[in-house]
Coordinates of C-alpha atoms in Angstrom, one line a residue:
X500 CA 50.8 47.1 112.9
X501 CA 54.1 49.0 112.6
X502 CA 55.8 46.7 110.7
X503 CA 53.1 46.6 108.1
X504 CA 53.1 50.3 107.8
X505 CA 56.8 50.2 107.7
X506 CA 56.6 47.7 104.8
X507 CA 53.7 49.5 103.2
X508 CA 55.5 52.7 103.2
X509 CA 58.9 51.4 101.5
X510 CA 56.4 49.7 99.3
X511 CA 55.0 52.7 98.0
X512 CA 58.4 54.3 97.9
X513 CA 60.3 52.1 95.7
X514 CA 56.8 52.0 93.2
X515 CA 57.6 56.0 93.2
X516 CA 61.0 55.2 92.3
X517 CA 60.4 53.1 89.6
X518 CA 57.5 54.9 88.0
X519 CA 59.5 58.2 88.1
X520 CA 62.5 56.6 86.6
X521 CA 60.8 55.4 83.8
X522 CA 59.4 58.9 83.0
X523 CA 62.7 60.4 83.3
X524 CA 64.3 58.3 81.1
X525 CA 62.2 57.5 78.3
X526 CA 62.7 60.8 77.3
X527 CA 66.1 60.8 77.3
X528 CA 67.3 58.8 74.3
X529 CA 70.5 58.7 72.1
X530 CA 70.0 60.5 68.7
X531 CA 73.3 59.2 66.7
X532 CA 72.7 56.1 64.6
X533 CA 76.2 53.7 63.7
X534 CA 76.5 53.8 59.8
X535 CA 75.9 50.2 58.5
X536 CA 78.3 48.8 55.4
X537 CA 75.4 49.0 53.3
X538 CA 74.6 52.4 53.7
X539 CA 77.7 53.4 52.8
X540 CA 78.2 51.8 49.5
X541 CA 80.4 48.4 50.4
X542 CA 79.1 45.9 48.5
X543 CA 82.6 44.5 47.1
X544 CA 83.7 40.9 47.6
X545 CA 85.0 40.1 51.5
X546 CA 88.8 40.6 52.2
X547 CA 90.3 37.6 54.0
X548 CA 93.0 38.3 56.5
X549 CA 96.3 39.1 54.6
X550 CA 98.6 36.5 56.8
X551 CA 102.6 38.0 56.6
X552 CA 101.8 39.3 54.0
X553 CA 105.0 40.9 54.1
X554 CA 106.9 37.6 53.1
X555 CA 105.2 38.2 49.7
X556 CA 108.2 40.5 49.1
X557 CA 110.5 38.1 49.3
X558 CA 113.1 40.0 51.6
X559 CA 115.0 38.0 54.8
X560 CA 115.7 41.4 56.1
X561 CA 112.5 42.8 56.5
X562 CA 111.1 39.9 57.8
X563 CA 113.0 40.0 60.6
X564 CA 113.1 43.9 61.0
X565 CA 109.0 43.2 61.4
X566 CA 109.6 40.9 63.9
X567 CA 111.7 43.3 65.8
X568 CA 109.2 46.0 65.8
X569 CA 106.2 43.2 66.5
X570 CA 108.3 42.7 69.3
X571 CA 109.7 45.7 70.8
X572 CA 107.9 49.5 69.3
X573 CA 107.4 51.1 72.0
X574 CA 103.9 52.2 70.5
X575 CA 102.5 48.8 71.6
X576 CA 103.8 48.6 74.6
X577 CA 101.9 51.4 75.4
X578 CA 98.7 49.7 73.7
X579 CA 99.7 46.7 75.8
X580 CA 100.0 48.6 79.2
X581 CA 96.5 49.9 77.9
X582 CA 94.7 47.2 77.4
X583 CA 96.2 45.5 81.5
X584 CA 94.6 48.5 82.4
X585 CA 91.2 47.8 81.3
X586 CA 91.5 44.0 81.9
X587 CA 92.3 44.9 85.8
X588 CA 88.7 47.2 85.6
X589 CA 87.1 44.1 85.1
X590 CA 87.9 42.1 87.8
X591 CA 87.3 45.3 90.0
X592 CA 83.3 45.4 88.7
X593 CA 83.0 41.7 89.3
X594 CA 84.7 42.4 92.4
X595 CA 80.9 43.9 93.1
X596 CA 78.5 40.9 92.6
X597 CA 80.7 39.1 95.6
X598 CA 80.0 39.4 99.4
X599 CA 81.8 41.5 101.0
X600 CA 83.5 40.6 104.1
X601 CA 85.4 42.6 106.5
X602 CA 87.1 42.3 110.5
X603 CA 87.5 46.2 111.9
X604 CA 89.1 46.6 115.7
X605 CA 89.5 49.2 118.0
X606 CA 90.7 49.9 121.3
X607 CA 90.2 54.1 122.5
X608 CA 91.7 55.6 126.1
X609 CA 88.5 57.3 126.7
X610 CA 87.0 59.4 129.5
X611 CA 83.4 58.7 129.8
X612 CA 80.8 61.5 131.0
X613 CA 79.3 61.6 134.5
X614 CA 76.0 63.5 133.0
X615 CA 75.3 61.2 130.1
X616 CA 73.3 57.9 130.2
X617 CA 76.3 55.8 131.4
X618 CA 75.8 54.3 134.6
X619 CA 77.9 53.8 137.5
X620 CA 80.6 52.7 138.6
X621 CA 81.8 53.8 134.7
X622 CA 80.3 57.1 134.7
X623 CA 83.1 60.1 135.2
X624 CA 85.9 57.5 134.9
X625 CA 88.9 56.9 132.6
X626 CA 88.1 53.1 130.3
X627 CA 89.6 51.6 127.8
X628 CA 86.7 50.9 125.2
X629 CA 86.8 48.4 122.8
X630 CA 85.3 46.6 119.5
X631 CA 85.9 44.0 117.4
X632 CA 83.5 43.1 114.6
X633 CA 83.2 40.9 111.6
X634 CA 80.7 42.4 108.8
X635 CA 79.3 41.0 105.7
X636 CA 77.7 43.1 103.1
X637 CA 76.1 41.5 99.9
X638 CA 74.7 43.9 96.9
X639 CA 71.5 42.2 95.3
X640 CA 71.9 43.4 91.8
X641 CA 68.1 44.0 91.5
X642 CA 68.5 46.5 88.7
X643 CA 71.5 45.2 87.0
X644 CA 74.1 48.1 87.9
X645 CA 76.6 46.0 88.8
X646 CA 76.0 43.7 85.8
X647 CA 76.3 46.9 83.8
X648 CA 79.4 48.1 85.2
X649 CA 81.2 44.5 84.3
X650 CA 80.1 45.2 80.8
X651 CA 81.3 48.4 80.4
X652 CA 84.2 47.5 81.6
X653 CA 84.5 44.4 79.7
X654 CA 84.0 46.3 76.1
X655 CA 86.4 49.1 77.7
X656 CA 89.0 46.0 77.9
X657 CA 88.0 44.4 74.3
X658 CA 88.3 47.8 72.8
X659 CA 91.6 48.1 74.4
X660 CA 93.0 45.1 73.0
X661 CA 91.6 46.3 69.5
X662 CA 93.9 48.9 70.0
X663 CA 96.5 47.3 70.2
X664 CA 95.7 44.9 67.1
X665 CA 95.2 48.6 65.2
X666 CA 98.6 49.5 66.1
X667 CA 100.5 46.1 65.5
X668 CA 98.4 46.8 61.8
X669 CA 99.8 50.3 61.7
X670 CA 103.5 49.4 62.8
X671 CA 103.5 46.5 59.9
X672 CA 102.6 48.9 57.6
X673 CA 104.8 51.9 58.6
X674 CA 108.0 49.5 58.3
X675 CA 106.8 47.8 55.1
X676 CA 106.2 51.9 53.5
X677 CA 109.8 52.6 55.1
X678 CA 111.4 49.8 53.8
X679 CA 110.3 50.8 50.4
X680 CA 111.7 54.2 51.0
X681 CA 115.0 52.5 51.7
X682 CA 114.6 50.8 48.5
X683 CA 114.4 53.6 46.4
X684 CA 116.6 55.3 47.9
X685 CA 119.1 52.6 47.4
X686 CA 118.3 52.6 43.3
X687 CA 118.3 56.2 42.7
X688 CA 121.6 56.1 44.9
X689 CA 123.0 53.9 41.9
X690 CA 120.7 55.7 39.1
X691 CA 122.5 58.6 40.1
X692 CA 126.0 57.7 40.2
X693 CA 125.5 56.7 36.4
X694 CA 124.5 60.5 36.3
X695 CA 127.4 61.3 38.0
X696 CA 129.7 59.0 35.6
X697 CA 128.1 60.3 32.4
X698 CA 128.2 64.4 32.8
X699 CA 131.6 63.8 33.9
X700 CA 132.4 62.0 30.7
X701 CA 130.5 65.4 29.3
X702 CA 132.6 67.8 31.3
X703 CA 135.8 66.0 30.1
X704 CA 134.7 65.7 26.7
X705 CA 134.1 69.5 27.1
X706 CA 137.1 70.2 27.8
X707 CA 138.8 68.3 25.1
X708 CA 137.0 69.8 22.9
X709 CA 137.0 73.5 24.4
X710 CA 141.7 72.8 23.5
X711 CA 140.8 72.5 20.3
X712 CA 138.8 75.0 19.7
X713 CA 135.8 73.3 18.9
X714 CA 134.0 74.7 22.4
X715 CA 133.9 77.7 24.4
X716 CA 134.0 78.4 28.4
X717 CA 130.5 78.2 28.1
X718 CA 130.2 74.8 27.3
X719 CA 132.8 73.8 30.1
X720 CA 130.5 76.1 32.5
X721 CA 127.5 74.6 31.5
X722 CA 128.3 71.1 31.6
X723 CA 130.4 72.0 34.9
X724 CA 126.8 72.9 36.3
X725 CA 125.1 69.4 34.9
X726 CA 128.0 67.5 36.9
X727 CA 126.6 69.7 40.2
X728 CA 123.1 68.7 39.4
X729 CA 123.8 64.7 39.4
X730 CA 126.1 65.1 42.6
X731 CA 123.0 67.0 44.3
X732 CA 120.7 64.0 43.0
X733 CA 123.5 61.6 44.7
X734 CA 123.5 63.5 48.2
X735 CA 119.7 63.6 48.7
X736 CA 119.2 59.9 47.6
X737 CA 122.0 59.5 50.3
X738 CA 120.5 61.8 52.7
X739 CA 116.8 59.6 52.1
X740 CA 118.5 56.3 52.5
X741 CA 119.7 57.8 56.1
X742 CA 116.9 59.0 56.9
X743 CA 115.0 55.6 55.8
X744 CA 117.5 54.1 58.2
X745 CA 116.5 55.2 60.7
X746 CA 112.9 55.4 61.0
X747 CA 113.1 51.5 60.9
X748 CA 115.3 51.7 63.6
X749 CA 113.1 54.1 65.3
X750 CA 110.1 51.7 64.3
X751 CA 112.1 48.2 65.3
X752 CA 112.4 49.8 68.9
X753 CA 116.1 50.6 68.1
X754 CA 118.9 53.5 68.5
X755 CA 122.1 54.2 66.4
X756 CA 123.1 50.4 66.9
X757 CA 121.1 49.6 64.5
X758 CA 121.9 51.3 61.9
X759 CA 124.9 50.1 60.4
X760 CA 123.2 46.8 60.2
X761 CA 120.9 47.5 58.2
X762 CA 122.1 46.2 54.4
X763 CA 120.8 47.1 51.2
X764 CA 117.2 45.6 50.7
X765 CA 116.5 42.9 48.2
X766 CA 113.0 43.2 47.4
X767 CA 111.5 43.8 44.2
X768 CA 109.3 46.7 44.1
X769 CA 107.0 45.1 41.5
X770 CA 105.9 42.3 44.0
X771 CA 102.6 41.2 44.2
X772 CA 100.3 41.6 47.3
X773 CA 97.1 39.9 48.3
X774 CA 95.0 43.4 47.3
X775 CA 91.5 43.5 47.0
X776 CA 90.0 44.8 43.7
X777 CA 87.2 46.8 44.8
X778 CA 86.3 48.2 48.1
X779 CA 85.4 44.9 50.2
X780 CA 81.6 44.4 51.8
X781 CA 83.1 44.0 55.3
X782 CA 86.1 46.4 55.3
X783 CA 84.1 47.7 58.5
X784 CA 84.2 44.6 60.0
X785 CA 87.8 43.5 58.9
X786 CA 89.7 46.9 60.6
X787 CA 90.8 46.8 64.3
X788 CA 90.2 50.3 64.8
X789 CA 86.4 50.2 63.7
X790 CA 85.6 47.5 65.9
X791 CA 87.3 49.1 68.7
X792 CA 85.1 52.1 68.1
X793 CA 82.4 49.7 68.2
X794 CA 83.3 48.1 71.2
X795 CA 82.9 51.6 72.7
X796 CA 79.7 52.7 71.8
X797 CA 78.9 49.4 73.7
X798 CA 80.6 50.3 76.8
X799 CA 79.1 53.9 76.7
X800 CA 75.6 52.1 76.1
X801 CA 76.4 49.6 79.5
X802 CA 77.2 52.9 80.9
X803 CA 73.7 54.9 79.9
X804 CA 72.1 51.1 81.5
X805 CA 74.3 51.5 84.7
X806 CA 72.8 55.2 85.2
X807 CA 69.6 54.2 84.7
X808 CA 70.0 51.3 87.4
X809 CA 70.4 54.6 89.9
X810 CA 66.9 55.7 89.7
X811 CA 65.8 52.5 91.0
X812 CA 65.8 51.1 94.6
X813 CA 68.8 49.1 95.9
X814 CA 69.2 46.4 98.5
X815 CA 71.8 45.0 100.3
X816 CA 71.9 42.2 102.7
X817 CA 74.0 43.0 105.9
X818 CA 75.2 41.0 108.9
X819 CA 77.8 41.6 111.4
X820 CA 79.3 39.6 114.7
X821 CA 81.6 41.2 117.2
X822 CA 82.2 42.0 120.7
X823 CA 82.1 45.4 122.4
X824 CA 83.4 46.6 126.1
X825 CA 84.4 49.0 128.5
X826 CA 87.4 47.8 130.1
X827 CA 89.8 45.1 128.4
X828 CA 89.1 42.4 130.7
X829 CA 85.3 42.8 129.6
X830 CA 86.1 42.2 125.5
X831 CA 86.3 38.6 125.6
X832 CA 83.3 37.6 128.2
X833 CA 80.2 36.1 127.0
X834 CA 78.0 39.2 127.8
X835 CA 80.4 41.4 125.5
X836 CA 78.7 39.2 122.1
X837 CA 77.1 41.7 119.8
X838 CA 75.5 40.8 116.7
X839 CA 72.6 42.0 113.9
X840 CA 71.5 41.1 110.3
X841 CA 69.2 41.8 107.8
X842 CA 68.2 44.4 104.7
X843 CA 69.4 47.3 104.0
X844 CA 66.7 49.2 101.0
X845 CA 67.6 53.1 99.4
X846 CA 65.0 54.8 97.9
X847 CA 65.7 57.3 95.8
X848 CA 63.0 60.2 96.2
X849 CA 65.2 63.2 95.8
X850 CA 68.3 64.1 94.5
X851 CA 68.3 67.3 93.0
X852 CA 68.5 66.2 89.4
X853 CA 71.5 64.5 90.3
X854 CA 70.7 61.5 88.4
X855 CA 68.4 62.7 86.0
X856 CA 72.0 64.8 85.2
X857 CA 74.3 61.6 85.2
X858 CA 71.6 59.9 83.1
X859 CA 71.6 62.0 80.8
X860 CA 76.0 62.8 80.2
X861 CA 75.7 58.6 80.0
X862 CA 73.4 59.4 76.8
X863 CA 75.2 61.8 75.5
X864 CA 78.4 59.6 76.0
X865 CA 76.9 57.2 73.6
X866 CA 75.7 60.1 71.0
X867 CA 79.9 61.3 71.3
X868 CA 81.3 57.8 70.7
X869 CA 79.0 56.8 67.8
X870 CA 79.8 60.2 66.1
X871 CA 83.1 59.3 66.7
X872 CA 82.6 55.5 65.1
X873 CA 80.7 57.3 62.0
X874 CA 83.5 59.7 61.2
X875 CA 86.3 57.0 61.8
X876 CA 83.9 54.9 59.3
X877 CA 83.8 57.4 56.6
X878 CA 87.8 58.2 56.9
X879 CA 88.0 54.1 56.7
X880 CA 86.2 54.4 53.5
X881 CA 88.1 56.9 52.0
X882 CA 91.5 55.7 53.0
X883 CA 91.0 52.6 51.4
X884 CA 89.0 53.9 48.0
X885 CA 92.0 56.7 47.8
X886 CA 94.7 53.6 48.0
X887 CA 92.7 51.5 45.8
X888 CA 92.7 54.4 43.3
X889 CA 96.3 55.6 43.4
X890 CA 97.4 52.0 43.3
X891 CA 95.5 51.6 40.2
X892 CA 96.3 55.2 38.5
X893 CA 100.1 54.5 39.6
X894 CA 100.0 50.9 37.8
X895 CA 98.7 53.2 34.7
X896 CA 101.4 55.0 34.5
X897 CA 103.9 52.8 35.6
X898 CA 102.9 50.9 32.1
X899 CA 103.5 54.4 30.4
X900 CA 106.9 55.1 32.0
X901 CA 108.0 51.5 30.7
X902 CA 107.2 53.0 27.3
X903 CA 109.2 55.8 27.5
X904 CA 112.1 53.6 29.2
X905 CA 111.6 51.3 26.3
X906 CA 112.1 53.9 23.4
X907 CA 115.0 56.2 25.4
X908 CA 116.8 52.8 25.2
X909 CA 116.5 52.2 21.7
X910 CA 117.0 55.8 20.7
X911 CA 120.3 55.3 22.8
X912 CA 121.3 52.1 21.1
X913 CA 121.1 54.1 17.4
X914 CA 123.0 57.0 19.0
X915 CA 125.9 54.3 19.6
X916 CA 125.0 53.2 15.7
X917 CA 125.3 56.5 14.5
X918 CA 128.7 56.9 16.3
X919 CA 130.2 53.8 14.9
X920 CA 128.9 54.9 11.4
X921 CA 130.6 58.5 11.3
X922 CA 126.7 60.0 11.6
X923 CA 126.6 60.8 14.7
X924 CA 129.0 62.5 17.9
X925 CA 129.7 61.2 21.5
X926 CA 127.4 63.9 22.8
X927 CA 124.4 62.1 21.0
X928 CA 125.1 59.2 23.2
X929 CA 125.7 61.2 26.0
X930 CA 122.7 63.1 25.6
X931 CA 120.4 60.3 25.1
X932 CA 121.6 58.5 27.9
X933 CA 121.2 60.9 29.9
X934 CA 117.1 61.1 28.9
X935 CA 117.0 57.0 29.6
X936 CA 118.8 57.9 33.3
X937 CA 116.2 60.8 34.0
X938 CA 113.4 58.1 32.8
X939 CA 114.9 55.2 35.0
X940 CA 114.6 57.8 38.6
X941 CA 110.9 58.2 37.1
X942 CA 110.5 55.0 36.7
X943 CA 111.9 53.8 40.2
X944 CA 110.3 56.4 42.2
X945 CA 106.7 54.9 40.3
X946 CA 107.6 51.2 41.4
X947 CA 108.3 52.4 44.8
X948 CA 105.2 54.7 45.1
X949 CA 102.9 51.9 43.2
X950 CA 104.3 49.1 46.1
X951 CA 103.6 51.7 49.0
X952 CA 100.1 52.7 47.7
X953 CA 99.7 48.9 47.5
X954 CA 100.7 48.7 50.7
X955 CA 98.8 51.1 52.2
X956 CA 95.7 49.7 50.1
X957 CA 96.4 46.1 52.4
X958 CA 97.0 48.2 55.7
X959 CA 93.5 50.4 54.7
X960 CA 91.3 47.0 54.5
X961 CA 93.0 45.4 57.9
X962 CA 96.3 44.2 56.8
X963 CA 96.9 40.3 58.8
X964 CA 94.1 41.3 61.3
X965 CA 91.3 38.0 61.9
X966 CA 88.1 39.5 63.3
X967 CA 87.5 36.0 64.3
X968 CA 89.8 35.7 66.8
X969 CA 88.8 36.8 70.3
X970 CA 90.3 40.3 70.8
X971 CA 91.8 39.7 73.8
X972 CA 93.4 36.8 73.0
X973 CA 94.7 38.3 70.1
X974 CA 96.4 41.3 71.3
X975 CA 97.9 38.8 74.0
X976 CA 99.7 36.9 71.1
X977 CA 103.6 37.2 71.0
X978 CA 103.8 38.1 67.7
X979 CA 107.0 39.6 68.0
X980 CA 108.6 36.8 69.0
X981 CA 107.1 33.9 66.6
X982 CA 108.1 36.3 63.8
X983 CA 111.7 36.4 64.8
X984 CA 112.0 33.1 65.2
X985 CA 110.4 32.2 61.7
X986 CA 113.0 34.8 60.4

């Protein structure tokens, strides 16, 4: 009758378990809710994946300074190293649904006791004592732990991999913005040279005029201090271009080396990118970064099932075959044989709210991370509807500034009329082309922030990312190198 009890008591022990981990639980429950696209107010048309789009701007060179920093930022590398990390979890978990099989050996010196239960002739002696055994250990997942644990890990690794695809996004972007910079700096570098050229045609005109009388020290002094004012235009638009320089260095993975390679850009800065006109239905579902948050509210939600799987009874099958001795010469005879298998069941009855504890941080774990995803959402949202905005405001006055441009240039081209008629004075013409200078740095520092909103409108919405590709297989792509070798 033993047996039976035996059976009946783990029986009732493991019912026990189970009905007091069910009212443990169920009243522990997450309280956060992930934001849906509806609730939020996307209801535009879907953005497709934006494919290169930074071949749209036409420039060999910044193709193939995207494939250098596709290939070699140290920022994904880090991503990269990241995402091996989580992969190598994986196999670790599954490692756990596998038998378990291990050999363990051991020979001791030992001095047995002449008072203890071990006979003669070996009692009060100096043996050698000795074991070798083969065991085999084999979880039954009953609750789904294990299972649990592999999923966790498994949305740890995809989320991972998202990361990366957020930060290849990012780095495309970030060169793109600074390859703009460059541009602008480049233009206002020549805008202002012109500057330079024209109040020094003031100053010397100044001067000619100041021997004949016809202008004082004061006009020398003040058109002295307009030449000073175009030269300090001409040193920061050299200083930007430097500084342009290198950040895409910096971004390409590159030191000084690179930067005397880098030529003057031949983009246009009124190109055309695949933009979306209004805030797209699945912008949530088209940005790595929100579906890497995504991916770990379902990790932290494996985790909550995985501490839930404690409260309930575990078993594990166990065998083991060896051979055990007292004296060398006895470890390999027949009579040495020693083996056992069967179940091995834990109950837990008491743990001093130790589970009921680690329940509970798992919930709160998914409460944290879906905060996290909702806030990340809402900034998603307001990137993209702050690009979309300034990329339309800065096409508004873009159109404006083309005006102005437009009727400097004719106001200089009856200045020169006026000249050749007797009606008018060099200074006119030097004075209205300065206006049409000042309008043309306005003008190229709206192109160059209308193309960088634009681009930071594509980079808000998911830039080249494809949600339908598997995200591990994605961030596994050599992008880096395809690029180059397209370039």
């Amino acid at each position: 009758m033993r047996p039976k009890a035996n059976l009946c008591a783990s029986a009732s022990a493991a019912l026990a378990a189970v009905l007091l981990a069910g009212c443990v639980t169920s009243h522990v429950v997450p309280r956060e809710q992930a934001l849906q696209s509806a609730a939020i107010g996307l209801k535009g048309p879907d953005a497709a994946p934006a494919v290169d789009w930074w071949r749209s701007l036409n420039d060999p060179q910044l193709d193939a300074m995207m494939g250098d920093a596709l290939a070699g930022n140290p920022t994904l590398e880090v991503a990269l190293s990241r995402l091996k990390l989580a992969s190598a979890g994986i196999q670790a978990n599954r490692a756990g649904l596998l038998p378990q099989i291990g050999i363990d050996g051991e020979e001791d010196r030992s001095h047995l006791s002449g008072k203890y239960i071990i006979p003669p002739p070996y009692a009060g002696t100096d043996r050698w004592m000795g074991s070798t055994q083969a065991s085999l250990s084999w979880t039954l997942d009953f609750a789904g732990k294990q299972r649990a644990l592999i999923r966790q890990a498994s949305q740890s690794a995809d989320a991972a991999a998202l990361d990366v695809a957020a930060a290849r996004v990012a780095l495309t972007g970030a060169v793109a913005q600074a390859y703009v910079g460059l541009t602008r700096a480049e233009l206002q570098i020549g805008i202002a040279q012109a500057f330079v050229a024209s109040r020094e045609q003031s100053l010397a005109l100044a001067r000619a005029r100041s021997r004949n009388d016809l202008a004082s020290d004061f006009d020398i002094r003040a058109a002295e201090t307009l030449v000073a004012q175009a030269q300090k235009s001409l040193d920061k638009a050299k200083g930007d271009r430097a500084q342009m320089t290198h950040a895409l260095g910096a971004l390409a993975g590159r030191g000084a080396d690179a930067y005397s390679k880098i030529a003057a850009p031949a983009l246009s800065l009124d190109a055309a990118l695949p933009l979306p006109t209004a805030l797209p239905a699945n912008l949530l579902d088209r940005r790595p970064d929100i579906l890497a948050a995504r991916a770990r509210i379902a990790a932290a939600s494996a985790g909550r099932k995985a501490a839930k799987a404690d409260f309930y009874p575990s078993v594990d099958l166990r065998a083991f075959l060896g051979v055990s001795a007292i004296g060398m010469s006895s470890l390999l005879s027949s009579n040495a044989v020693t083996y056992g298998a069967g179940p091995a069941v834990h109950v837990p009855v008491f743990e001093g709210g130790r589970l009921k504890a680690q329940y509970k941080a798992a919930t709160d774990e998914v409460d944290a991370v879906t905060a996290s995803y909702n806030d990340l959402a809402l900034r998603a949202v307001q990137q993209a509807a702050d690009a979309l905005s300034a990329s339309e405001a800065t096409a508004a006055q873009i159109g404006d500034q083309q005006k102005i441009l437009t009727g400097l240039a004719e106001t200089v081209r009856l200045d020169q009329v006026r000249v050749r008629t007797g009606l008018g004075t060099q200074l006119d013409i030097l004075a209205s082309g300065d206006r049409l200078l000042e309008a043309r740095q306005a003008q190229a520092d709206l192109e160059a922030e209308g193309l960088t909103h634009r681009i930071q409108l594509l980079v808000a919405v998911g830039g080249d990312f494809n949600p339908n590709t598997p995200a591990r297989s994605a961030a596994n792509d050599p992008r880096g190198a395809s690029l180059r070798a397209k370039s």
